[in-house]
């Protein structure tokens, strides 16, 4: 299977006044749908290109409505409100006439404030040096996983029947992703959704699962991905009736937190 680097897959194949078109190749699929982080990345690229917003991304809220299959996908974006410092922008991913993914991006300029509470820095687990890369198991692992290098620090691998409702995973993009602020934001969105839910580690056999919603809050300007390993610390807070509530902290190679992630995940097990 030929592969398309991240920087190429998030480059529009065409653009009109009110939409961008991207072409999703098979190596970016996750079962029937394309990788969720890629869908949100498409939305962010469209928001920047179609509205001209220049403030840093603060929050991205994604609702995964239906599978986004391979092939062309059209992405629209429109400004919902532009205030003095905060701008809300909506993006939609469409195949045919159907909206398959809905994303709201919140962009905000920095402002002076007397409130300053730094986020506590977690102690880093073992690694990434000395840990083995998780191999890409073609036909078993989702296709998109081949674009990331993974090293498990804590918690079980998917479908190992772990009793731990959390994982600590070192990872990075395999291909260069660009170093401008906008490129770094898009690369961060792609990376932040890459790790599987700890719920998969608790399963003993492969079962279907899917993210329903995903919220990503940036704690600072997204740094360039660089050559170092990032880390995503994921925790399940509750799992009941087939729905999983989980959060994650995205940590840069300097062990400084960059983003908070919250997901509602449905599992068919």
PDB file of N, CA, C and O in Angstrom, residues 165 197 199 202 236-246 265 267:
ATOM      1  N   UNK A 165      -7.444   1.176  33.836  1.00  0.00           N
ATOM      2  CA  UNK A 165      -8.245   2.061  32.982  1.00  0.00           C
ATOM      3  C   UNK A 165      -7.474   3.294  32.521  1.00  0.00           C
ATOM      4  O   UNK A 165      -8.029   4.387  32.420  1.00  0.00           O
ATOM      5  N   UNK A 197      -8.355   4.436  22.840  1.00  0.00           N
ATOM      6  CA  UNK A 197      -8.943   4.556  24.171  1.00  0.00           C
ATOM      7  C   UNK A 197      -8.406   3.450  25.077  1.00  0.00           C
ATOM      8  O   UNK A 197      -8.211   2.304  24.642  1.00  0.00           O
ATOM      9  N   UNK A 199     -10.042   1.863  26.940  1.00  0.00           N
ATOM     10  CA  UNK A 199     -11.066   0.824  26.927  1.00  0.00           C
ATOM     11  C   UNK A 199     -10.665  -0.331  26.020  1.00  0.00           C
ATOM     12  O   UNK A 199     -10.984  -1.493  26.303  1.00  0.00           O
ATOM     13  N   UNK A 202      -8.549  -2.769  27.760  1.00  0.00           N
ATOM     14  CA  UNK A 202      -9.248  -3.586  28.739  1.00  0.00           C
ATOM     15  C   UNK A 202     -10.029  -4.729  28.088  1.00  0.00           C
ATOM     16  O   UNK A 202     -10.459  -5.658  28.767  1.00  0.00           O
ATOM     17  N   UNK A 236      -9.610   6.798  31.860  1.00  0.00           N
ATOM     18  CA  UNK A 236     -11.054   6.601  31.847  1.00  0.00           C
ATOM     19  C   UNK A 236     -11.601   7.035  33.203  1.00  0.00           C
ATOM     20  O   UNK A 236     -11.116   6.603  34.244  1.00  0.00           O
ATOM     21  N   UNK A 237     -12.609   7.893  33.191  1.00  0.00           N
ATOM     22  CA  UNK A 237     -13.243   8.330  34.432  1.00  0.00           C
ATOM     23  C   UNK A 237     -14.474   7.507  34.754  1.00  0.00           C
ATOM     24  O   UNK A 237     -14.794   7.293  35.932  1.00  0.00           O
ATOM     25  N   UNK A 238     -15.150   7.053  33.726  1.00  0.00           N
ATOM     26  CA  UNK A 238     -16.287   6.158  33.927  1.00  0.00           C
ATOM     27  C   UNK A 238     -16.572   5.434  32.621  1.00  0.00           C
ATOM     28  O   UNK A 238     -16.437   6.007  31.536  1.00  0.00           O
ATOM     29  N   UNK A 239     -16.966   4.173  32.745  1.00  0.00           N
ATOM     30  CA  UNK A 239     -17.439   3.395  31.605  1.00  0.00           C
ATOM     31  C   UNK A 239     -18.701   2.669  32.048  1.00  0.00           C
ATOM     32  O   UNK A 239     -18.674   1.909  33.022  1.00  0.00           O
ATOM     33  N   UNK A 240     -19.808   2.920  31.355  1.00  0.00           N
ATOM     34  CA  UNK A 240     -21.096   2.338  31.751  1.00  0.00           C
ATOM     35  C   UNK A 240     -22.034   2.335  30.559  1.00  0.00           C
ATOM     36  O   UNK A 240     -22.054   3.291  29.768  1.00  0.00           O
ATOM     37  N   UNK A 241     -22.806   1.255  30.424  1.00  0.00           N
ATOM     38  CA  UNK A 241     -23.830   1.154  29.386  1.00  0.00           C
ATOM     39  C   UNK A 241     -23.258   1.295  27.977  1.00  0.00           C
ATOM     40  O   UNK A 241     -23.941   1.753  27.048  1.00  0.00           O
ATOM     41  N   UNK A 242     -21.988   0.939  27.798  1.00  0.00           N
ATOM     42  CA  UNK A 242     -21.369   1.010  26.481  1.00  0.00           C
ATOM     43  C   UNK A 242     -20.784   2.356  26.118  1.00  0.00           C
ATOM     44  O   UNK A 242     -20.331   2.545  24.986  1.00  0.00           O
ATOM     45  N   UNK A 243     -20.765   3.303  27.069  1.00  0.00           N
ATOM     46  CA  UNK A 243     -20.212   4.630  26.820  1.00  0.00           C
ATOM     47  C   UNK A 243     -19.053   4.891  27.779  1.00  0.00           C
ATOM     48  O   UNK A 243     -19.144   4.586  28.968  1.00  0.00           O
ATOM     49  N   UNK A 244     -17.994   5.452  27.250  1.00  0.00           N
ATOM     50  CA  UNK A 244     -16.774   5.696  28.023  1.00  0.00           C
ATOM     51  C   UNK A 244     -16.517   7.200  28.085  1.00  0.00           C
ATOM     52  O   UNK A 244     -16.519   7.889  27.058  1.00  0.00           O
ATOM     53  N   UNK A 245     -16.307   7.723  29.295  1.00  0.00           N
ATOM     54  CA  UNK A 245     -15.918   9.118  29.496  1.00  0.00           C
ATOM     55  C   UNK A 245     -14.434   9.135  29.839  1.00  0.00           C
ATOM     56  O   UNK A 245     -14.022   8.550  30.845  1.00  0.00           O
ATOM     57  N   UNK A 246     -13.634   9.783  29.022  1.00  0.00           N
ATOM     58  CA  UNK A 246     -12.191   9.763  29.230  1.00  0.00           C
ATOM     59  C   UNK A 246     -11.574  11.118  28.945  1.00  0.00           C
ATOM     60  O   UNK A 246     -12.127  11.933  28.201  1.00  0.00           O
ATOM     61  N   UNK A 265     -16.680   8.058  24.137  1.00  0.00           N
ATOM     62  CA  UNK A 265     -16.410   6.924  23.257  1.00  0.00           C
ATOM     63  C   UNK A 265     -17.500   5.874  23.462  1.00  0.00           C
ATOM     64  O   UNK A 265     -17.895   5.604  24.605  1.00  0.00           O
ATOM     65  N   UNK A 267     -18.433   1.867  22.931  1.00  0.00           N
ATOM     66  CA  UNK A 267     -17.807   0.563  22.706  1.00  0.00           C
ATOM     67  C   UNK A 267     -18.896  -0.481  22.573  1.00  0.00           C
ATOM     68  O   UNK A 267     -19.875  -0.477  23.319  1.00  0.00           O
TER      69      UNK A 267
END
